[in-house]
Coordinates of C-alpha atoms (C1' of nucleotides) in Angstrom, one line a residue:
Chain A
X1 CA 0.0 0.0 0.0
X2 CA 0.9 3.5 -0.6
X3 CA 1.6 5.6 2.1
X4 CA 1.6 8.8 0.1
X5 CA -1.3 11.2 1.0
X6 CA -3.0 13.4 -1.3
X7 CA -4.4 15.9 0.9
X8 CA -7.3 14.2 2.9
X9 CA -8.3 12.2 0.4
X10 CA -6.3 9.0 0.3
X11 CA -5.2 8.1 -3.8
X12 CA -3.7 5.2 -3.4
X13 CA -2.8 3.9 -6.7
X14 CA -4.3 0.7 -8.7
X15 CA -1.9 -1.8 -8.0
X16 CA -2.5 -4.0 -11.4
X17 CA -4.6 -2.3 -14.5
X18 CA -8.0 -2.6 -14.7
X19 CA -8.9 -4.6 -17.9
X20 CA -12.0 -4.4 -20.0
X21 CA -13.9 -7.0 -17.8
X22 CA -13.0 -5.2 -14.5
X23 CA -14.5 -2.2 -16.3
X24 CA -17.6 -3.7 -17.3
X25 CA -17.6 -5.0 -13.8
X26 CA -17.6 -1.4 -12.6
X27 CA -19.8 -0.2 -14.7
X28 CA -22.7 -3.0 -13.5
X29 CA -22.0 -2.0 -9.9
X30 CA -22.3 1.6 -10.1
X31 CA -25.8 1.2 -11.3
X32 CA -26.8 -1.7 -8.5
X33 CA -24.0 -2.9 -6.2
X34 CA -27.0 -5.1 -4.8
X35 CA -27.0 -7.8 -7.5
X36 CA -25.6 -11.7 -6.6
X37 CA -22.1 -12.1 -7.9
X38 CA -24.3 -14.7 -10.0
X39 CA -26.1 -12.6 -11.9
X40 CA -22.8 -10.2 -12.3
X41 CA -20.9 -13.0 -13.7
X42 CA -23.4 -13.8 -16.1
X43 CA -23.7 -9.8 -16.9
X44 CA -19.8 -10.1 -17.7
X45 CA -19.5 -13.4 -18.7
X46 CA -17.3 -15.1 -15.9
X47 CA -18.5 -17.8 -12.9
X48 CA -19.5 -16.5 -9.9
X49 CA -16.6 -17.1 -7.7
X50 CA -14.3 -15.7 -10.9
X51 CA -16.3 -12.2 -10.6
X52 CA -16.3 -12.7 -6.7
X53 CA -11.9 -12.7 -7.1
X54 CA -12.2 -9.6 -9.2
X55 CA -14.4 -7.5 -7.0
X56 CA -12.1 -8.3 -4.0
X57 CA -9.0 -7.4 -5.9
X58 CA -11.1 -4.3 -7.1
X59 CA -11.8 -3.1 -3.4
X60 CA -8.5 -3.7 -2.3
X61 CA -6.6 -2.0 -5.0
X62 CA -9.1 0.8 -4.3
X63 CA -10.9 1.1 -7.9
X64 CA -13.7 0.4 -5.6
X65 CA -13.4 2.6 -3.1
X66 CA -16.3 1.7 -1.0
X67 CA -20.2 0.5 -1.7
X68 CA -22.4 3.3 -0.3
X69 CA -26.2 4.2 -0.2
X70 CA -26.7 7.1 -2.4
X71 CA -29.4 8.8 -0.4
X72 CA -32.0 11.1 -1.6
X73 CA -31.0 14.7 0.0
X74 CA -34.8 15.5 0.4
X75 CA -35.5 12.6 2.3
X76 CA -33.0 13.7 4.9
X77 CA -33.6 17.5 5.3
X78 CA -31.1 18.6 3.1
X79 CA -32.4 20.4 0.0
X80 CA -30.8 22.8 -0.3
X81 CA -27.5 22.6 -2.6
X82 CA -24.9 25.1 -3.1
X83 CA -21.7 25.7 -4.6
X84 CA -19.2 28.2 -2.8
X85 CA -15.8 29.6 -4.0
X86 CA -13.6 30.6 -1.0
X87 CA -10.3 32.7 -1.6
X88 CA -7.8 32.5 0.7
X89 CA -4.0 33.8 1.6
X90 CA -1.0 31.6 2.3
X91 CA -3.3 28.3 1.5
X92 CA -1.4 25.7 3.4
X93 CA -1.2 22.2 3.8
X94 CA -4.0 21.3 6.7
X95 CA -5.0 23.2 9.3
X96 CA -8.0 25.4 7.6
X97 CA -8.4 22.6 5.1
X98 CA -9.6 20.3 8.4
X99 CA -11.5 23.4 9.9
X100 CA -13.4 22.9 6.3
X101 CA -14.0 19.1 6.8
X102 CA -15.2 19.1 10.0
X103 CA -18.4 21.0 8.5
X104 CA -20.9 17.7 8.2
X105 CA -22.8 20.4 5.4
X106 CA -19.5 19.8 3.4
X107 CA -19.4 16.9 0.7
X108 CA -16.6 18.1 -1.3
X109 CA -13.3 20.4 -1.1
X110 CA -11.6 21.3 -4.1
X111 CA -8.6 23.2 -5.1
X112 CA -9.4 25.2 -8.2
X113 CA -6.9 26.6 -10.8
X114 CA -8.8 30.0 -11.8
X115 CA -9.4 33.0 -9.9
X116 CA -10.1 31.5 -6.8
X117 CA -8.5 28.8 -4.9
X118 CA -11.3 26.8 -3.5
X119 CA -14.4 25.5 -4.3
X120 CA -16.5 23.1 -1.6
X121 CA -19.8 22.4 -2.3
X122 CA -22.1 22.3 0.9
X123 CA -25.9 21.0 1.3
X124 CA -28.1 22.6 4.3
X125 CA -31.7 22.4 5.4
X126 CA -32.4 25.8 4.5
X127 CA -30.8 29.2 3.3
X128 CA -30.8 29.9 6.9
X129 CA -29.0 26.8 7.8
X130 CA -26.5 27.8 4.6
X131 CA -25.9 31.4 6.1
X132 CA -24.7 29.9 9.0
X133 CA -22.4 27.7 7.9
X134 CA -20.9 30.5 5.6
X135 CA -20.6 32.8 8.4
X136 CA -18.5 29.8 10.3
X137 CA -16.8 29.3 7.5
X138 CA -16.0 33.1 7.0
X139 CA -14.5 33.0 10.6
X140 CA -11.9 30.5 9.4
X141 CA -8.3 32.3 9.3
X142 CA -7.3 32.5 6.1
X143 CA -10.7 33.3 4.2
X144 CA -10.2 36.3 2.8
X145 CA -13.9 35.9 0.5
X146 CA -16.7 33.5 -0.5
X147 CA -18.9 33.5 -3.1
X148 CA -21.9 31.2 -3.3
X149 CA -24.0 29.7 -6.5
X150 CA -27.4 28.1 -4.9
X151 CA -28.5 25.3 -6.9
X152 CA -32.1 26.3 -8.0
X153 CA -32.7 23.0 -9.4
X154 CA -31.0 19.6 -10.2
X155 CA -31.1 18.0 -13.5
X156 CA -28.2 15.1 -13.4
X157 CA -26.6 13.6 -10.8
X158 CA -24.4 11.0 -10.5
X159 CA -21.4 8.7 -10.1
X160 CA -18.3 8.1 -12.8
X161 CA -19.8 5.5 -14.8
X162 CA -16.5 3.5 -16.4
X163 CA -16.2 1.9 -19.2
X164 CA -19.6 2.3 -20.4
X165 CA -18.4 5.0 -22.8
X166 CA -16.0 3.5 -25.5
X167 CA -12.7 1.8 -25.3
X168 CA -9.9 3.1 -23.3
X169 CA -6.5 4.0 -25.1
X170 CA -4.0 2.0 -23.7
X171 CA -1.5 3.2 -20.9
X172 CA 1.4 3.3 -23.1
X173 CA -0.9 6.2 -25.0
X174 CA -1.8 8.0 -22.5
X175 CA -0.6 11.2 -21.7
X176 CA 0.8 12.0 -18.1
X177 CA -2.5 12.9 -15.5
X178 CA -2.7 16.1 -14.7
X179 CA -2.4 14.6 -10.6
Chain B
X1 CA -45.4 7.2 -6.4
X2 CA -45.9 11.2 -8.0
X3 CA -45.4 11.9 -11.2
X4 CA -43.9 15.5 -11.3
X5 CA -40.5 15.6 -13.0
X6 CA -38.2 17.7 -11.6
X7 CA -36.0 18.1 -14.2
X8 CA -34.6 14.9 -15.9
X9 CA -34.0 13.9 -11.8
X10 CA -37.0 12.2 -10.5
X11 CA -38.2 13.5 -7.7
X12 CA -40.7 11.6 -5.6
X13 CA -41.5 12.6 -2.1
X14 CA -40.8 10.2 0.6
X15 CA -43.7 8.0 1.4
X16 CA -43.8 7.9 5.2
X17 CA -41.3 10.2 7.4
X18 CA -37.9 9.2 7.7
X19 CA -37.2 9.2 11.6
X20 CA -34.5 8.5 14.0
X21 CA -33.8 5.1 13.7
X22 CA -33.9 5.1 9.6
X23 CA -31.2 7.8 9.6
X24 CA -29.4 5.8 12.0
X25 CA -29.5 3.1 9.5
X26 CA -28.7 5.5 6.5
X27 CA -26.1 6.6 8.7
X28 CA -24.2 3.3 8.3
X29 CA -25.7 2.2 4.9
X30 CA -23.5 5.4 3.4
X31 CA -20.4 4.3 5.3
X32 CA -20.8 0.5 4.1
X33 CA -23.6 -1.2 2.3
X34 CA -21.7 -4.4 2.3
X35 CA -22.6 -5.1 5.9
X36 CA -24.9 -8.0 6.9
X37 CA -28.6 -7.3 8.0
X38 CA -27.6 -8.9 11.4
X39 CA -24.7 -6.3 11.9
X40 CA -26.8 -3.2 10.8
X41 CA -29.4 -4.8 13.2
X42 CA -26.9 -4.6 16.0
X43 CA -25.7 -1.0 15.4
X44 CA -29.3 0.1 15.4
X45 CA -30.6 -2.0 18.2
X46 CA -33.1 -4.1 16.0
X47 CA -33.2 -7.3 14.6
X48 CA -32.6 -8.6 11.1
X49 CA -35.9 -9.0 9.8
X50 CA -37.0 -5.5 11.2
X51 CA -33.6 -3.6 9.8
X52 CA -34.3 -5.3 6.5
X53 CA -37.6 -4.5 6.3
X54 CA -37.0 -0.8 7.1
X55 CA -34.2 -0.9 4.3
X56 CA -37.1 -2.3 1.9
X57 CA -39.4 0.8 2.6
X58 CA -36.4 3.6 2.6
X59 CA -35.7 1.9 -0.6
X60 CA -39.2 2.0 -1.7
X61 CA -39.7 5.5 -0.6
X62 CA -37.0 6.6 -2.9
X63 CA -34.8 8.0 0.3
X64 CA -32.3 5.3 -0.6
X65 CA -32.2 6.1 -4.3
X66 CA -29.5 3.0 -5.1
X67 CA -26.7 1.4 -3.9
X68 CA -24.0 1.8 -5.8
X69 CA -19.6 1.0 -6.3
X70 CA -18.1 4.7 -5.8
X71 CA -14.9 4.0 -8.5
X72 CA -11.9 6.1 -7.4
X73 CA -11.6 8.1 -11.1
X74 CA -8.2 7.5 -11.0
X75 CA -8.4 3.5 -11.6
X76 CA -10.9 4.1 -14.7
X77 CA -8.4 6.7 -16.2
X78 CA -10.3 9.7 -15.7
X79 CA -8.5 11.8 -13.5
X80 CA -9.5 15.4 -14.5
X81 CA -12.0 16.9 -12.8
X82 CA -13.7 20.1 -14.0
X83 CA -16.4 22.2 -13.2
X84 CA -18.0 24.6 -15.7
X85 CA -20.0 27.7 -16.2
X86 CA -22.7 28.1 -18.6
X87 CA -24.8 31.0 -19.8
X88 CA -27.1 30.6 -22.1
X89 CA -30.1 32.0 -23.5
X90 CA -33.5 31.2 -23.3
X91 CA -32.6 28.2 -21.3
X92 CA -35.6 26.0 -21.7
X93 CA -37.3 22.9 -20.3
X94 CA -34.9 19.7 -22.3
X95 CA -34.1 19.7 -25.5
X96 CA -30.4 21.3 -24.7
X97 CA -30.4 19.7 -21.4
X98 CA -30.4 16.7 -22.8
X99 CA -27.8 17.4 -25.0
X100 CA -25.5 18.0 -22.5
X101 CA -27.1 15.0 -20.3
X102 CA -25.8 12.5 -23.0
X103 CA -22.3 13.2 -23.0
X104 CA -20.9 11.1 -20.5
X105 CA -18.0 12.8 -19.0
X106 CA -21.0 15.2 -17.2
X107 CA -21.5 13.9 -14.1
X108 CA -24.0 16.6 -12.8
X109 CA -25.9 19.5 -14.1
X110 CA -27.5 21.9 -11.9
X111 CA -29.3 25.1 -12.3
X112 CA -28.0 28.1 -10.2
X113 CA -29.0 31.6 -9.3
X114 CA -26.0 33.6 -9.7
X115 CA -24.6 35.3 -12.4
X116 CA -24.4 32.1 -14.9
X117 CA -27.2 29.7 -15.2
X118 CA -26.0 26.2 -15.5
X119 CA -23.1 25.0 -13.2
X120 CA -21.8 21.4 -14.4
X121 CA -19.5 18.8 -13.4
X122 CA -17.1 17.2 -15.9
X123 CA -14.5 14.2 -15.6
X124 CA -12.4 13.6 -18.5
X125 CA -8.7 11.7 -19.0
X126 CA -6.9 14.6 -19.7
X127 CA -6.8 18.5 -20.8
X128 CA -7.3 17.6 -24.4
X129 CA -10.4 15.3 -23.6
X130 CA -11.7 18.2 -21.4
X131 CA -11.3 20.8 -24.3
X132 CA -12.6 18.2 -26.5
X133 CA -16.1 18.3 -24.2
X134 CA -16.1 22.2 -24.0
X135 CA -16.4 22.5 -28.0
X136 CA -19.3 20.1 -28.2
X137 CA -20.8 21.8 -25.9
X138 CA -19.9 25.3 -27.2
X139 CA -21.6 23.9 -30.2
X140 CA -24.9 22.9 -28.3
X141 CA -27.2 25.8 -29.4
X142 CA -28.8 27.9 -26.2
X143 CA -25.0 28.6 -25.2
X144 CA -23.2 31.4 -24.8
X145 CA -20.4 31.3 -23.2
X146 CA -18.6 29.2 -20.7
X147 CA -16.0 29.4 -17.8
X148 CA -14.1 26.5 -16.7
X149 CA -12.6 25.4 -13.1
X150 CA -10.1 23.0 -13.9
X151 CA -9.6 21.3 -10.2
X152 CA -6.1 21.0 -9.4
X153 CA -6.6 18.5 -5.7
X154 CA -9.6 17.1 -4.3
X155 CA -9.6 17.2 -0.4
X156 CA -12.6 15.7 0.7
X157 CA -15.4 13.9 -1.1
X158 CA -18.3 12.1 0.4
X159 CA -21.6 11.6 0.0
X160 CA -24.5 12.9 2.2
X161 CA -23.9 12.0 5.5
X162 CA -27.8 12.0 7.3
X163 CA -28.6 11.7 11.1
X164 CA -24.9 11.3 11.8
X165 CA -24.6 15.1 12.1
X166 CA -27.3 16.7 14.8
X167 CA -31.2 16.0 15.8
X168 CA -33.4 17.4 13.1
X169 CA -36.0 20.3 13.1
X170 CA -39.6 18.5 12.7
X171 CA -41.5 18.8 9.5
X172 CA -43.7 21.6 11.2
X173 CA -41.1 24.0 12.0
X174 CA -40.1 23.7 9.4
X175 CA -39.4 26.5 6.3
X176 CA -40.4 25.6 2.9
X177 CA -38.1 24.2 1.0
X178 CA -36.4 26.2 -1.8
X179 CA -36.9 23.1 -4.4
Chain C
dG1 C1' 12.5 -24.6 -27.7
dA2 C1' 11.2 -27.3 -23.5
dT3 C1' 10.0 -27.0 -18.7
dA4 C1' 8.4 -24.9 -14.5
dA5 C1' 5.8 -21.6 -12.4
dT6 C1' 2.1 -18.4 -12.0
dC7 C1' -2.3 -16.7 -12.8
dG8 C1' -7.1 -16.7 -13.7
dC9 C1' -10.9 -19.5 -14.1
dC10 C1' -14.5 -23.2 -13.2
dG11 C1' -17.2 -26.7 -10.5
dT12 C1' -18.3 -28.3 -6.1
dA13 C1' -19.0 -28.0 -1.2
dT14 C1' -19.7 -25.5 2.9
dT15 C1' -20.9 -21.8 5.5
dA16 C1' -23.4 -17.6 6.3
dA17 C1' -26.8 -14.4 5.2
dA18 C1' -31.2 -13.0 3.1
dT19 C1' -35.9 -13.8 3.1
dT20 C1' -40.3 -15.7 4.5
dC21 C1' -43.6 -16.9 7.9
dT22 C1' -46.1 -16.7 12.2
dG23 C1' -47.1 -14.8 16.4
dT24 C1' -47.3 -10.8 19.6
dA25 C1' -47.2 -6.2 21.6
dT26 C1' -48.1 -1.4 20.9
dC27 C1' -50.5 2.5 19.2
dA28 C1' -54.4 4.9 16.9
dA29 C1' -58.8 5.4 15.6
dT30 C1' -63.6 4.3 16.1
Chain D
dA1 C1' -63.5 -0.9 25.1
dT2 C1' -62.8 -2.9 20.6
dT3 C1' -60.9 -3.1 16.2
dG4 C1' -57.4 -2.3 13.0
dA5 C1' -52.9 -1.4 11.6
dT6 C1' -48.0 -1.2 12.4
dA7 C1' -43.7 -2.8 13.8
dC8 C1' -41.0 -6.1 15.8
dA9 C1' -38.8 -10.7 17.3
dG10 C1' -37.9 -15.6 16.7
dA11 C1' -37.8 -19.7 14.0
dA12 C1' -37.5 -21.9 9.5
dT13 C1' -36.4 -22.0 4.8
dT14 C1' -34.3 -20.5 0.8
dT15 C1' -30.7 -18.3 -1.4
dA16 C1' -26.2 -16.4 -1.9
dA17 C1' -21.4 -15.7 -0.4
dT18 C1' -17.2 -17.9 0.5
dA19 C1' -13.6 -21.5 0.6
dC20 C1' -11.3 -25.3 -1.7
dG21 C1' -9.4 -28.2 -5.3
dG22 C1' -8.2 -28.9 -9.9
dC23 C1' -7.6 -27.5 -14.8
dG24 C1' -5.9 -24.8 -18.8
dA25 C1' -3.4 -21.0 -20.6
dT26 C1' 0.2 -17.7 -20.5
dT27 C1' 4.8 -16.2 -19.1
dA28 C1' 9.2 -16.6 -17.4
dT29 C1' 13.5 -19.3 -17.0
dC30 C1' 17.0 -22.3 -18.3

DNA sequence: GATAATCGCCGTATTAAATTCTGTATCAAT
DNA sequence: ATTGATACAGAATTTAATACGGCGATTATC
């Protein structure tokens, strides 16, 4: 395992390729991870216990990072989705960064190359709730501004869905990743 | 089940109120969906059949929307991540927003209030697949300009966390909900 | 070019979990 | 007070997950 960390997020990387059949594995699961491994095997064209080895090597090299309920936000008081840019000075490592995280309102921290340096997007109960959390997150050291784009209304969400698409080019082809 | 669309995102109201003990068991159904109904049971202080059969109605409800693989973007080869601005004119009910829906690099399209309308979510190998994306959709007619946020490091992403953060307000003092 | 080793897969067997069924207590409404 | 509905627990059954042994193909090594 890798011990390298990539902020809070751990990126570990794939420790053997992921072939076509891992991909259309992938691509099965994202839709319904609730299926019998023989019903994916038949899906993919492999035995039960052949699929079974695949996923476990999947999970472990971390293509699959976990197997979550995706939950409606409505359901649990949380309709309200919003987008926030927060410039800062001298953006370290950590220490606001974890300030950020601690916020449960926060799904997802991002540094952006642009004219700001960081966009999190948050989900509250209400704008009230949401005024809060950007007053908190105001009193943050650091923060010198925020600037917030409420979601009015959702038409698509959801996960990477691999392989699906077309083929992949090769490694060898590929260009270096950006990170 | 109701049949209002709500842009291309189905929308349906939970049946019956989610309360303390399902968002306890959404709680750790986000975590890990892999676990057995006897485990949940345990964490939530009720038995198999009764955990299961509360999963089948948050399921049915629509609160649980799926169960799905989260794929770590890195191990399918898409490791750019990009979030985009769009303005456009006389933005419409579907026939653009379908458009854009079909490529499958967007992972999420939402409306905002701000100064653009449409704020999106793109994935894409590299720079040349993401500029690749931004033509097509510079060619989708409605649009007028865009503004990309190429992210440089992700720092945190997870999905809704429910119950695990505070007690909830009651539906009746409750405000309306902005969506 | 032959041989050994490794890897991925299948079929079977075993174990564990999902699911069904039945009965019971609790709460709500009549 | 009675009836109905709801939610839960326990036992039984069905189904799926997991472990094991063996086979064939590919790859490395001599």
């Amino acid at each position: 395992m890798d011990e390298e960390t990539d902020g809070i997020l751990q990126n570990r990387p794939a420790a053997r390729d992921v072939d076509a059949t891992d991909r259309k594995i992938l691509g099965v699961l994202v839709d319904d991870a609730t299926i019998s491994y023989a019903e994916l095997g038949d899906r993919v064209g492999l035995s039960p216990p052949a699929v079974h080895e695949r996923v476990k090597r999947l999970r472990r090299s971390g293509a699959i990072r976990n197997t979550a309920a995706i939950i409606d936000p409505k359901a649990v008081r949380k309709p309200l989705l919003a987008f926030v840019h927060i410039d800062t000075k001298g953006w370290g490592k950590t220490p606001e960064l974890m300030a950020i995280s601690e916020h449960p309102e926060v799904e997802e921290i991002h540094s952006v190359a642009g004219d700001t340096c960081m966009l999190i997007k948050v989900r509250t109960e209400d704008t009230r709730a949401l005024e809060g959390l950007l007053s908190r997150l105001y009193e943050t050291p650091g923060v010198t501004s925020t600037r917030s784009y409420v979601v009015l209304s959702t038409y698509l969400e959801r996960p990477v869905q691999p392989g699906i698409t077309t083929e992949w080019p090769t490694p060898r082809h590929m260009a270096k990743p950006l990170y």
